Amino acid sequence: MASWIHAITTFEPVALIILALLLVSLVQGLVKGASGSAKRLFFFVWDGVLMLLSFFAAWKTAALLSPVIAKLLSGVHPPEKEVGSLVQLWYTFVTSLSDFALFRYGVLMLLLYAVFRFAAARLASPIERWVDRLGGRRSSRMADHDMEDGRHLLPGGRLASRVIGGIIGAIHGAVRSFLLVAVLFVYSTLAPNGPFTEKIRSSDVYSEASAQLLEPVAGQLLADRGPVLTEAVGDELQRIIQRKYEIKDYAIPDNIAEAALSVTKDATTDEEKARALYRWVGTRIAYDWDKARNYEEHGIWKEQTPEDTFQSRLGVCIDVSRLYAVMARASGLEVRVVTGMGGTTASGFGPHAWNEVRIMGPEGNPIWVPLDATWAMSGDWFNPPGFETTHIPSV
């Protein structure tokens, strides 16, 4: 709620658009309910039911199909020769579907919603025609006392009609808002440097809504090991992860410093700065599954600097953590890279890296809080409850 109030009072575009969708849908429902037309209200309610069922079916079906699509596309790789912009865009889309589980889920959900909505409309059309004919015959019998004018509704009936219309209108608005968030998610993933992407990604309301919308896949992503290097790779990888990068990353490249200052320019506290950077790094840097697999299967480790990660927008946990640390220091924050084991009881644990940042605590004293930007696309991993059960630091 606090993020909504802040977003609206600061005229955050995403929050204002979602609020407008909700309000327009609610007013639409109240108007339909107040019209006194039983037929008109029925069709509005009927449309809301079909919308809700289609959304729920798409939500669940996308989660089931996501791993199947990933397997089918796993062998697709961009051509090594130079290609045109359209072909390049196509391979970017396909490889993103293959490697990025949450992007794949968002695309599938939007496509499946359109399919289910179309199918529901076709299947329901006989019922709608029957109701329409029934309403027409009834109207002709009523003659000048047509129910469309609502004069035959008792006050209590009209109130109930408005309430029903308002509830269905709220459902319309919620579904439309979630679909908008999915569209914004797909767009900002495909065009990380595109127009409006910065505004979208910086929205607290968008971050919260996308986490809720993609929660089924987020949980499954971690349950299937997620962005954690497998424990089977042994002690050598642990030593690599545990390297100390404070000296190596001491110099902050100008482009990273400029980006960090731009991301935190509207933050007024250290916590707001830390959260803004967490969102930026967590939504801009995709997990480099090829790098992880290359080490796990062939023992080949690709060392990269924070600037490499910043430019390529790819990295594993240590790369993401190092970039976050450099950007945090550029913003005047005290930060450190933490190494250890990450995972869940269901998935098992593997070598992992994350960050801790020093901010002012609720009692006015500085405290260190943990965050995991590598896992940011699978939920809120900025100092959540139970963080210590999924992230075990090395002694």
mmCIF file of C-alpha atoms in Angstrom:
data_model
loop_
_atom_site.group_PDB
_atom_site.id
_atom_site.type_symbol
_atom_site.label_atom_id
_atom_site.label_comp_id
_atom_site.label_asym_id
_atom_site.label_seq_id
_atom_site.Cartn_x
_atom_site.Cartn_y
_atom_site.Cartn_z
ATOM 1 C CA MET A 1 0.000 0.000 0.000
ATOM 2 C CA ALA A 2 2.834 2.378 0.869
ATOM 3 C CA SER A 3 4.403 1.852 -2.556
ATOM 4 C CA TRP A 4 1.057 2.638 -4.215
ATOM 5 C CA ILE A 5 0.628 5.865 -2.243
ATOM 6 C CA HIS A 6 4.203 6.910 -3.005
ATOM 7 C CA ALA A 7 3.823 6.020 -6.687
ATOM 8 C CA ILE A 8 0.585 7.960 -7.108
ATOM 9 C CA THR A 9 1.764 11.035 -5.200
ATOM 10 C CA THR A 10 4.960 11.143 -7.277
ATOM 11 C CA PHE A 11 2.972 10.660 -10.521
ATOM 12 C CA GLU A 12 4.650 7.373 -11.418
ATOM 13 C CA PRO A 13 3.356 6.541 -14.938
ATOM 14 C CA VAL A 14 2.863 2.780 -14.486
ATOM 15 C CA ALA A 15 0.957 3.233 -11.226
ATOM 16 C CA LEU A 16 -1.236 5.954 -12.731
ATOM 17 C CA ILE A 17 -2.083 3.819 -15.783
ATOM 18 C CA ILE A 18 -2.987 0.822 -13.610
ATOM 19 C CA LEU A 19 -5.050 3.043 -11.314
ATOM 20 C CA ALA A 20 -6.863 4.490 -14.330
ATOM 21 C CA LEU A 21 -7.633 0.971 -15.629
ATOM 22 C CA LEU A 22 -9.039 -0.029 -12.247
ATOM 23 C CA LEU A 23 -11.144 3.118 -11.877
ATOM 24 C CA VAL A 24 -12.520 3.034 -15.440
ATOM 25 C CA SER A 25 -13.457 -0.636 -15.058
ATOM 26 C CA LEU A 26 -15.084 0.012 -11.677
ATOM 27 C CA VAL A 27 -17.108 2.950 -13.016
ATOM 28 C CA GLN A 28 -18.074 0.875 -16.047
ATOM 29 C CA GLY A 29 -19.394 -1.824 -13.713
ATOM 30 C CA LEU A 30 -21.337 0.641 -11.575
ATOM 31 C CA VAL A 31 -22.905 2.222 -14.672
ATOM 32 C CA LYS A 32 -23.903 -1.167 -16.078
ATOM 33 C CA GLY A 33 -25.354 -2.141 -12.722
ATOM 34 C CA ALA A 34 -27.211 1.145 -12.303
ATOM 35 C CA SER A 35 -28.758 1.010 -15.759
ATOM 36 C CA GLY A 36 -31.540 -1.252 -14.562
ATOM 37 C CA SER A 37 -31.152 -3.482 -17.608
ATOM 38 C CA ALA A 38 -31.002 -7.126 -16.530
ATOM 39 C CA LYS A 39 -29.753 -8.112 -19.977
ATOM 40 C CA ARG A 40 -27.045 -5.457 -20.026
ATOM 41 C CA LEU A 41 -25.811 -6.434 -16.552
ATOM 42 C CA PHE A 42 -25.901 -10.123 -17.456
ATOM 43 C CA PHE A 43 -23.619 -9.637 -20.442
ATOM 44 C CA PHE A 44 -21.203 -7.550 -18.372
ATOM 45 C CA VAL A 45 -21.104 -10.222 -15.658
ATOM 46 C CA TRP A 46 -20.813 -12.951 -18.282
ATOM 47 C CA ASP A 47 -17.886 -11.169 -19.927
ATOM 48 C CA GLY A 48 -16.180 -10.837 -16.543
ATOM 49 C CA VAL A 49 -16.582 -14.553 -15.838
ATOM 50 C CA LEU A 50 -15.124 -15.485 -19.245
ATOM 51 C CA MET A 51 -12.261 -13.052 -18.719
ATOM 52 C CA LEU A 52 -11.467 -14.471 -15.280
ATOM 53 C CA LEU A 53 -11.654 -18.097 -16.447
ATOM 54 C CA SER A 54 -9.459 -17.370 -19.474
ATOM 55 C CA PHE A 55 -6.899 -15.580 -17.319
ATOM 56 C CA PHE A 56 -6.792 -18.398 -14.758
ATOM 57 C CA ALA A 57 -6.496 -21.051 -17.486
ATOM 58 C CA ALA A 58 -3.683 -19.113 -19.201
ATOM 59 C CA TRP A 59 -1.894 -18.588 -15.875
ATOM 60 C CA LYS A 60 -1.844 -22.308 -15.064
ATOM 61 C CA THR A 61 -1.287 -23.604 -18.590
ATOM 62 C CA ALA A 62 1.694 -21.297 -19.126
ATOM 63 C CA ALA A 63 3.369 -22.745 -16.020
ATOM 64 C CA LEU A 64 2.829 -26.284 -17.359
ATOM 65 C CA LEU A 65 4.040 -25.528 -20.888
ATOM 66 C CA SER A 66 7.040 -23.407 -19.900
ATOM 67 C CA PRO A 67 9.526 -26.281 -19.331
ATOM 68 C CA VAL A 68 8.301 -28.033 -22.502
ATOM 69 C CA ILE A 69 8.944 -24.930 -24.614
ATOM 70 C CA ALA A 70 12.360 -24.492 -22.989
ATOM 71 C CA LYS A 71 13.342 -28.018 -23.967
ATOM 72 C CA LEU A 72 12.088 -27.584 -27.532
ATOM 73 C CA LEU A 73 14.077 -24.362 -27.993
ATOM 74 C CA SER A 74 17.224 -25.472 -26.155
ATOM 75 C CA GLY A 75 19.036 -26.318 -29.406
ATOM 76 C CA VAL A 76 18.429 -22.929 -31.044
ATOM 77 C CA HIS A 77 21.555 -20.762 -31.242
ATOM 78 C CA PRO A 78 22.177 -17.498 -33.113
ATOM 79 C CA PRO A 79 24.092 -17.917 -36.390
ATOM 80 C CA GLU A 80 27.800 -17.100 -36.226
ATOM 81 C CA LYS A 81 27.633 -15.032 -39.418
ATOM 82 C CA GLU A 82 26.373 -11.459 -39.534
ATOM 83 C CA VAL A 83 22.599 -11.219 -39.981
ATOM 84 C CA GLY A 84 20.070 -8.472 -40.553
ATOM 85 C CA SER A 85 18.261 -6.605 -37.821
ATOM 86 C CA LEU A 86 14.997 -8.560 -38.198
ATOM 87 C CA VAL A 87 16.760 -11.918 -38.023
ATOM 88 C CA GLN A 88 18.768 -10.678 -35.058
ATOM 89 C CA LEU A 89 15.553 -9.612 -33.316
ATOM 90 C CA TRP A 90 14.034 -13.023 -34.018
ATOM 91 C CA TYR A 91 16.976 -14.897 -32.503
ATOM 92 C CA THR A 92 16.959 -12.547 -29.528
ATOM 93 C CA PHE A 93 13.306 -13.401 -28.973
ATOM 94 C CA VAL A 94 13.741 -17.164 -29.410
ATOM 95 C CA THR A 95 16.872 -17.459 -27.276
ATOM 96 C CA SER A 96 15.211 -15.323 -24.595
ATOM 97 C CA LEU A 97 12.292 -17.754 -24.624
ATOM 98 C CA SER A 98 14.737 -20.618 -24.239
ATOM 99 C CA ASP A 99 16.947 -19.187 -21.498
ATOM 100 C CA PHE A 100 14.793 -16.749 -19.535
ATOM 101 C CA ALA A 101 12.048 -18.645 -17.666
ATOM 102 C CA LEU A 102 10.089 -15.611 -16.508
ATOM 103 C CA PHE A 103 10.128 -13.982 -19.944
ATOM 104 C CA ARG A 104 8.979 -17.281 -21.452
ATOM 105 C CA TYR A 105 6.161 -17.471 -18.926
ATOM 106 C CA GLY A 106 5.038 -13.897 -19.623
ATOM 107 C CA VAL A 107 4.914 -14.466 -23.392
ATOM 108 C CA LEU A 108 3.101 -17.782 -23.000
ATOM 109 C CA MET A 109 0.541 -16.317 -20.639
ATOM 110 C CA LEU A 110 -0.311 -13.460 -23.001
ATOM 111 C CA LEU A 111 -0.630 -15.776 -26.010
ATOM 112 C CA LEU A 112 -2.636 -18.370 -24.106
ATOM 113 C CA TYR A 113 -4.959 -15.733 -22.673
ATOM 114 C CA ALA A 114 -5.753 -14.541 -26.208
ATOM 115 C CA VAL A 115 -6.387 -18.148 -27.330
ATOM 116 C CA PHE A 116 -8.589 -19.027 -24.332
ATOM 117 C CA ARG A 117 -10.493 -15.754 -24.607
ATOM 118 C CA PHE A 118 -11.194 -16.360 -28.291
ATOM 119 C CA ALA A 119 -12.223 -19.985 -27.659
ATOM 120 C CA ALA A 120 -14.478 -18.981 -24.745
ATOM 121 C CA ALA A 121 -16.195 -16.343 -26.845
ATOM 122 C CA ARG A 122 -16.891 -18.856 -29.624
ATOM 123 C CA LEU A 123 -18.161 -21.540 -27.252
ATOM 124 C CA ALA A 124 -20.316 -19.093 -25.321
ATOM 125 C CA SER A 125 -21.891 -17.399 -28.347
ATOM 126 C CA PRO A 126 -24.948 -19.753 -28.468
ATOM 127 C CA ILE A 127 -25.753 -18.897 -24.842
ATOM 128 C CA GLU A 128 -25.349 -15.186 -25.538
ATOM 129 C CA ARG A 129 -27.653 -15.382 -28.587
ATOM 130 C CA TRP A 130 -30.269 -17.229 -26.532
ATOM 131 C CA VAL A 131 -30.147 -14.588 -23.774
ATOM 132 C CA ASP A 132 -30.301 -11.821 -26.359
ATOM 133 C CA ARG A 133 -33.413 -13.339 -27.998
ATOM 134 C CA LEU A 134 -34.997 -13.935 -24.599
ATOM 135 C CA GLY A 135 -34.346 -10.324 -23.635
ATOM 136 C CA GLY A 136 -35.817 -9.124 -26.936
ATOM 137 C CA ARG A 137 -39.049 -11.099 -26.511
ATOM 138 C CA ARG A 138 -39.406 -9.917 -22.947
ATOM 139 C CA SER A 139 -38.858 -6.300 -23.999
ATOM 140 C CA SER A 140 -41.599 -6.517 -26.625
ATOM 141 C CA ARG A 141 -44.056 -7.851 -24.041
ATOM 142 C CA MET A 142 -43.205 -5.022 -21.656
ATOM 143 C CA ALA A 143 -43.904 -2.485 -24.449
ATOM 144 C CA ASP A 144 -43.716 1.014 -22.994
ATOM 145 C CA HIS A 145 -42.663 -0.396 -19.617
ATOM 146 C CA ASP A 146 -39.406 -1.846 -20.947
ATOM 147 C CA MET A 147 -37.063 -3.023 -18.235
ATOM 148 C CA GLU A 148 -34.251 -1.200 -19.967
ATOM 149 C CA ASP A 149 -35.313 2.030 -18.283
ATOM 150 C CA GLY A 150 -34.980 0.409 -14.838
ATOM 151 C CA ARG A 151 -38.249 1.871 -13.490
ATOM 152 C CA HIS A 152 -39.530 -1.568 -12.414
ATOM 153 C CA LEU A 153 -36.547 -2.283 -10.197
ATOM 154 C CA LEU A 154 -37.096 -1.776 -6.497
ATOM 155 C CA PRO A 155 -34.476 0.391 -4.685
ATOM 156 C CA GLY A 156 -32.972 -2.698 -3.071
ATOM 157 C CA GLY A 157 -32.745 -4.442 -6.430
ATOM 158 C CA ARG A 158 -31.060 -1.452 -8.021
ATOM 159 C CA LEU A 159 -28.516 -1.323 -5.165
ATOM 160 C CA ALA A 160 -27.771 -5.029 -5.554
ATOM 161 C CA SER A 161 -27.379 -4.495 -9.307
ATOM 162 C CA ARG A 162 -24.859 -1.721 -8.707
ATOM 163 C CA VAL A 163 -22.912 -3.828 -6.213
ATOM 164 C CA ILE A 164 -22.737 -6.768 -8.630
ATOM 165 C CA GLY A 165 -21.698 -4.453 -11.447
ATOM 166 C CA GLY A 166 -19.031 -2.845 -9.275
ATOM 167 C CA ILE A 167 -17.575 -6.214 -8.229
ATOM 168 C CA ILE A 168 -17.406 -7.463 -11.799
ATOM 169 C CA GLY A 169 -15.955 -4.122 -12.889
ATOM 170 C CA ALA A 170 -13.197 -4.532 -10.291
ATOM 171 C CA ILE A 171 -12.468 -8.011 -11.671
ATOM 172 C CA HIS A 172 -12.275 -6.578 -15.208
ATOM 173 C CA GLY A 173 -9.827 -3.954 -13.971
ATOM 174 C CA ALA A 174 -7.640 -6.447 -12.105
ATOM 175 C CA VAL A 175 -7.319 -8.763 -15.111
ATOM 176 C CA ARG A 176 -6.603 -5.853 -17.454
ATOM 177 C CA SER A 177 -3.960 -4.531 -15.045
ATOM 178 C CA PHE A 178 -2.233 -7.905 -14.780
ATOM 179 C CA LEU A 179 -2.213 -8.248 -18.570
ATOM 180 C CA LEU A 180 -0.708 -4.774 -18.837
ATOM 181 C CA VAL A 181 2.046 -5.770 -16.388
ATOM 182 C CA ALA A 182 2.778 -8.875 -18.476
ATOM 183 C CA VAL A 183 3.007 -6.753 -21.645
ATOM 184 C CA LEU A 184 5.351 -4.298 -19.917
ATOM 185 C CA PHE A 185 7.479 -7.181 -18.644
ATOM 186 C CA VAL A 186 7.854 -8.688 -22.109
ATOM 187 C CA TYR A 187 8.615 -5.291 -23.661
ATOM 188 C CA SER A 188 11.219 -4.278 -21.070
ATOM 189 C CA THR A 189 12.917 -7.669 -21.370
ATOM 190 C CA LEU A 190 13.161 -7.512 -25.170
ATOM 191 C CA ALA A 191 14.139 -3.821 -25.188
ATOM 192 C CA PRO A 192 16.274 -3.211 -22.067
ATOM 193 C CA ASN A 193 17.441 0.114 -23.519
ATOM 194 C CA GLY A 194 14.217 1.012 -25.286
ATOM 195 C CA PRO A 195 11.956 4.030 -24.775
ATOM 196 C CA PHE A 196 10.170 4.032 -21.405
ATOM 197 C CA THR A 197 12.001 0.908 -20.189
ATOM 198 C CA GLU A 198 13.776 2.882 -17.473
ATOM 199 C CA LYS A 199 10.432 4.249 -16.231
ATOM 200 C CA ILE A 200 8.882 0.804 -16.240
ATOM 201 C CA ARG A 201 11.732 -0.898 -14.379
ATOM 202 C CA SER A 202 11.985 1.880 -11.787
ATOM 203 C CA SER A 203 8.319 1.514 -10.827
ATOM 204 C CA ASP A 204 7.743 -0.006 -7.382
ATOM 205 C CA VAL A 205 4.194 -0.915 -8.373
ATOM 206 C CA TYR A 206 5.434 -2.689 -11.513
ATOM 207 C CA SER A 207 8.058 -4.606 -9.485
ATOM 208 C CA GLU A 208 5.491 -5.777 -6.939
ATOM 209 C CA ALA A 209 2.842 -6.623 -9.539
ATOM 210 C CA SER A 210 5.253 -8.544 -11.795
ATOM 211 C CA ALA A 211 6.535 -10.540 -8.810
ATOM 212 C CA GLN A 212 2.943 -11.491 -7.866
ATOM 213 C CA LEU A 213 1.997 -12.265 -11.463
ATOM 214 C CA LEU A 214 5.044 -14.458 -12.100
ATOM 215 C CA GLU A 215 5.104 -16.061 -8.642
ATOM 216 C CA PRO A 216 4.154 -19.592 -9.849
ATOM 217 C CA VAL A 217 7.134 -19.713 -12.196
ATOM 218 C CA ALA A 218 9.373 -17.935 -9.697
ATOM 219 C CA GLY A 219 8.783 -20.643 -7.123
ATOM 220 C CA GLN A 220 9.284 -23.383 -9.698
ATOM 221 C CA LEU A 221 12.457 -21.691 -10.942
ATOM 222 C CA LEU A 222 14.066 -22.012 -7.519
ATOM 223 C CA ALA A 223 12.606 -25.476 -6.942
ATOM 224 C CA ASP A 224 14.326 -26.626 -10.145
ATOM 225 C CA ARG A 225 17.661 -25.298 -8.814
ATOM 226 C CA GLY A 226 17.161 -21.875 -10.323
ATOM 227 C CA PRO A 227 20.121 -19.515 -10.757
ATOM 228 C CA VAL A 228 22.415 -21.456 -8.399
ATOM 229 C CA LEU A 229 25.520 -23.327 -9.478
ATOM 230 C CA THR A 230 25.274 -27.040 -8.750
ATOM 231 C CA GLU A 231 26.973 -28.404 -5.646
ATOM 232 C CA ALA A 232 28.457 -31.236 -7.694
ATOM 233 C CA VAL A 233 31.106 -28.983 -9.209
ATOM 234 C CA GLY A 234 33.036 -29.222 -5.951
ATOM 235 C CA ASP A 235 35.563 -27.181 -4.015
ATOM 236 C CA GLU A 236 37.271 -25.481 -6.946
ATOM 237 C CA LEU A 237 34.186 -23.462 -7.854
ATOM 238 C CA GLN A 238 33.693 -22.559 -4.209
ATOM 239 C CA ARG A 239 37.204 -21.117 -4.146
ATOM 240 C CA ILE A 240 36.470 -19.145 -7.312
ATOM 241 C CA ILE A 241 33.269 -17.775 -5.802
ATOM 242 C CA GLN A 242 35.069 -16.903 -2.559
ATOM 243 C CA ARG A 243 37.753 -14.771 -4.217
ATOM 244 C CA LYS A 244 38.060 -11.308 -2.759
ATOM 245 C CA TYR A 245 37.228 -8.690 -5.359
ATOM 246 C CA GLU A 246 37.428 -5.514 -3.266
ATOM 247 C CA ILE A 247 40.861 -4.600 -4.611
ATOM 248 C CA LYS A 248 40.234 -5.888 -8.120
ATOM 249 C CA ASP A 249 36.991 -3.899 -8.385
ATOM 250 C CA TYR A 250 38.261 -0.813 -6.592
ATOM 251 C CA ALA A 251 38.300 1.369 -9.734
ATOM 252 C CA ILE A 252 34.773 2.238 -10.855
ATOM 253 C CA PRO A 253 34.362 2.647 -14.646
ATOM 254 C CA ASP A 254 32.795 5.962 -15.645
ATOM 255 C CA ASN A 255 29.844 4.385 -17.502
ATOM 256 C CA ILE A 256 28.922 2.270 -14.460
ATOM 257 C CA ALA A 257 29.240 5.258 -12.136
ATOM 258 C CA GLU A 258 26.993 7.345 -14.404
ATOM 259 C CA ALA A 259 24.400 4.572 -14.522
ATOM 260 C CA ALA A 260 24.469 4.147 -10.729
ATOM 261 C CA LEU A 261 23.998 7.864 -10.118
ATOM 262 C CA SER A 262 21.161 7.966 -12.658
ATOM 263 C CA VAL A 263 19.401 5.018 -11.023
ATOM 264 C CA THR A 264 19.647 6.550 -7.531
ATOM 265 C CA LYS A 265 19.082 10.204 -8.419
ATOM 266 C CA ASP A 266 15.593 10.307 -6.881
ATOM 267 C CA ALA A 267 16.476 8.307 -3.752
ATOM 268 C CA THR A 268 16.627 10.268 -0.507
ATOM 269 C CA THR A 269 17.898 7.556 1.866
ATOM 270 C CA ASP A 270 20.520 4.828 1.700
ATOM 271 C CA GLU A 271 17.803 2.176 1.744
ATOM 272 C CA GLU A 272 16.051 3.771 -1.239
ATOM 273 C CA LYS A 273 19.379 3.861 -3.088
ATOM 274 C CA ALA A 274 20.091 0.221 -2.236
ATOM 275 C CA ARG A 275 16.618 -0.870 -3.350
ATOM 276 C CA ALA A 276 16.780 1.128 -6.588
ATOM 277 C CA LEU A 277 20.096 -0.495 -7.481
ATOM 278 C CA TYR A 278 18.751 -3.919 -6.498
ATOM 279 C CA ARG A 279 15.831 -3.494 -8.899
ATOM 280 C CA TRP A 280 18.031 -2.164 -11.687
ATOM 281 C CA VAL A 281 20.690 -4.875 -11.501
ATOM 282 C CA GLY A 282 18.145 -7.617 -10.803
ATOM 283 C CA THR A 283 16.026 -6.768 -13.847
ATOM 284 C CA ARG A 284 18.779 -5.770 -16.282
ATOM 285 C CA ILE A 285 21.236 -8.660 -15.854
ATOM 286 C CA ALA A 286 20.039 -12.039 -17.124
ATOM 287 C CA TYR A 287 21.462 -15.219 -15.642
ATOM 288 C CA ASP A 288 24.153 -16.675 -17.909
ATOM 289 C CA TRP A 289 23.052 -20.290 -18.096
ATOM 290 C CA ASP A 290 25.636 -21.048 -20.814
ATOM 291 C CA LYS A 291 28.471 -19.899 -18.550
ATOM 292 C CA ALA A 292 27.138 -21.986 -15.662
ATOM 293 C CA ARG A 293 26.708 -25.094 -17.835
ATOM 294 C CA ASN A 294 30.111 -24.614 -19.427
ATOM 295 C CA TYR A 295 31.754 -24.809 -16.019
ATOM 296 C CA GLU A 296 29.569 -27.582 -14.651
ATOM 297 C CA GLU A 297 29.965 -29.818 -17.731
ATOM 298 C CA HIS A 298 33.429 -28.880 -19.021
ATOM 299 C CA GLY A 299 35.204 -27.203 -16.103
ATOM 300 C CA ILE A 300 35.697 -23.998 -18.119
ATOM 301 C CA TRP A 301 35.271 -20.812 -16.089
ATOM 302 C CA LYS A 302 34.872 -17.474 -17.876
ATOM 303 C CA GLU A 303 36.190 -14.739 -15.608
ATOM 304 C CA GLN A 304 34.543 -11.363 -16.190
ATOM 305 C CA THR A 305 34.734 -7.909 -14.713
ATOM 306 C CA PRO A 306 31.792 -5.800 -13.547
ATOM 307 C CA GLU A 307 32.162 -3.808 -16.767
ATOM 308 C CA ASP A 308 31.875 -7.042 -18.782
ATOM 309 C CA THR A 309 28.675 -7.831 -16.926
ATOM 310 C CA PHE A 310 27.383 -4.291 -17.363
ATOM 311 C CA GLN A 311 28.021 -4.348 -21.121
ATOM 312 C CA SER A 312 26.858 -7.900 -21.871
ATOM 313 C CA ARG A 313 23.876 -7.837 -19.459
ATOM 314 C CA LEU A 314 24.796 -11.456 -18.602
ATOM 315 C CA GLY A 315 26.414 -13.066 -15.592
ATOM 316 C CA VAL A 316 26.196 -15.682 -12.858
ATOM 317 C CA CYS A 317 25.766 -14.922 -9.177
ATOM 318 C CA ILE A 318 29.295 -13.665 -8.509
ATOM 319 C CA ASP A 319 29.173 -11.401 -11.577
ATOM 320 C CA VAL A 320 25.829 -9.909 -10.545
ATOM 321 C CA SER A 321 27.047 -9.410 -6.964
ATOM 322 C CA ARG A 322 30.256 -7.718 -8.078
ATOM 323 C CA LEU A 323 28.370 -5.345 -10.398
ATOM 324 C CA TYR A 324 25.915 -4.487 -7.617
ATOM 325 C CA ALA A 325 28.813 -3.781 -5.240
ATOM 326 C CA VAL A 326 30.539 -1.463 -7.715
ATOM 327 C CA MET A 327 27.334 0.445 -8.467
ATOM 328 C CA ALA A 328 26.521 0.707 -4.763
ATOM 329 C CA ARG A 329 29.962 2.143 -3.978
ATOM 330 C CA ALA A 330 29.566 4.605 -6.853
ATOM 331 C CA SER A 331 26.362 5.776 -5.123
ATOM 332 C CA GLY A 332 28.104 6.293 -1.798
ATOM 333 C CA LEU A 333 26.916 3.092 -0.130
ATOM 334 C CA GLU A 334 28.967 0.718 1.991
ATOM 335 C CA VAL A 335 28.546 -2.761 0.519
ATOM 336 C CA ARG A 336 30.183 -6.169 0.471
ATOM 337 C CA VAL A 337 30.011 -9.374 -1.570
ATOM 338 C CA VAL A 338 29.019 -12.437 0.461
ATOM 339 C CA THR A 339 29.766 -15.990 -0.672
ATOM 340 C CA GLY A 340 28.403 -19.302 0.540
ATOM 341 C CA MET A 341 25.641 -21.726 -0.354
ATOM 342 C CA GLY A 342 22.261 -20.801 -1.820
ATOM 343 C CA GLY A 343 19.104 -22.757 -2.551
ATOM 344 C CA THR A 344 16.100 -24.345 -0.915
ATOM 345 C CA THR A 345 15.444 -27.543 0.989
ATOM 346 C CA ALA A 346 13.482 -28.861 -1.989
ATOM 347 C CA SER A 347 16.100 -28.037 -4.629
ATOM 348 C CA GLY A 348 19.287 -28.509 -2.638
ATOM 349 C CA PHE A 349 22.072 -25.981 -2.173
ATOM 350 C CA GLY A 350 24.964 -24.931 -4.378
ATOM 351 C CA PRO A 351 27.784 -22.347 -4.403
ATOM 352 C CA HIS A 352 26.302 -18.872 -4.522
ATOM 353 C CA ALA A 353 27.091 -15.185 -4.014
ATOM 354 C CA TRP A 354 24.985 -12.216 -2.897
ATOM 355 C CA ASN A 355 25.425 -8.817 -1.235
ATOM 356 C CA GLU A 356 25.029 -7.045 2.058
ATOM 357 C CA VAL A 357 24.583 -3.281 2.190
ATOM 358 C CA ARG A 358 24.820 -0.949 5.178
ATOM 359 C CA ILE A 359 21.762 1.219 5.771
ATOM 360 C CA MET A 360 20.154 3.011 8.693
ATOM 361 C CA GLY A 361 18.036 0.681 10.831
ATOM 362 C CA PRO A 362 14.595 1.414 12.327
ATOM 363 C CA GLU A 363 16.174 2.527 15.625
ATOM 364 C CA GLY A 364 18.503 4.961 13.917
ATOM 365 C CA ASN A 365 21.576 2.748 14.042
ATOM 366 C CA PRO A 366 23.408 1.419 10.945
ATOM 367 C CA ILE A 367 22.744 -2.227 10.106
ATOM 368 C CA TRP A 368 23.818 -4.641 7.374
ATOM 369 C CA VAL A 369 20.927 -6.044 5.313
ATOM 370 C CA PRO A 370 21.212 -8.889 2.780
ATOM 371 C CA LEU A 371 19.969 -8.857 -0.801
ATOM 372 C CA ASP A 372 20.229 -11.159 -3.787
ATOM 373 C CA ALA A 373 19.957 -9.365 -7.134
ATOM 374 C CA THR A 374 20.582 -12.653 -8.989
ATOM 375 C CA TRP A 375 17.256 -13.941 -7.710
ATOM 376 C CA ALA A 376 15.402 -10.628 -8.095
ATOM 377 C CA MET A 377 13.275 -11.872 -10.989
ATOM 378 C CA SER A 378 11.953 -14.740 -8.846
ATOM 379 C CA GLY A 379 10.544 -12.593 -6.041
ATOM 380 C CA ASP A 380 11.553 -9.938 -3.537
ATOM 381 C CA TRP A 381 15.029 -10.817 -2.285
ATOM 382 C CA PHE A 382 15.857 -7.495 -0.679
ATOM 383 C CA ASN A 383 16.113 -8.391 3.016
ATOM 384 C CA PRO A 384 13.018 -10.657 3.049
ATOM 385 C CA PRO A 385 12.045 -12.739 6.108
ATOM 386 C CA GLY A 386 13.839 -16.087 6.146
ATOM 387 C CA PHE A 387 16.697 -14.931 3.910
ATOM 388 C CA GLU A 388 19.163 -16.804 6.142
ATOM 389 C CA THR A 389 17.429 -20.143 5.445
ATOM 390 C CA THR A 390 18.147 -19.913 1.689
ATOM 391 C CA HIS A 391 21.539 -18.174 1.883
ATOM 392 C CA ILE A 392 24.211 -19.688 4.132
ATOM 393 C CA PRO A 393 27.433 -17.649 4.268
ATOM 394 C CA SER A 394 30.806 -19.375 4.257
ATOM 395 C CA VAL A 395 32.528 -19.391 7.629
#
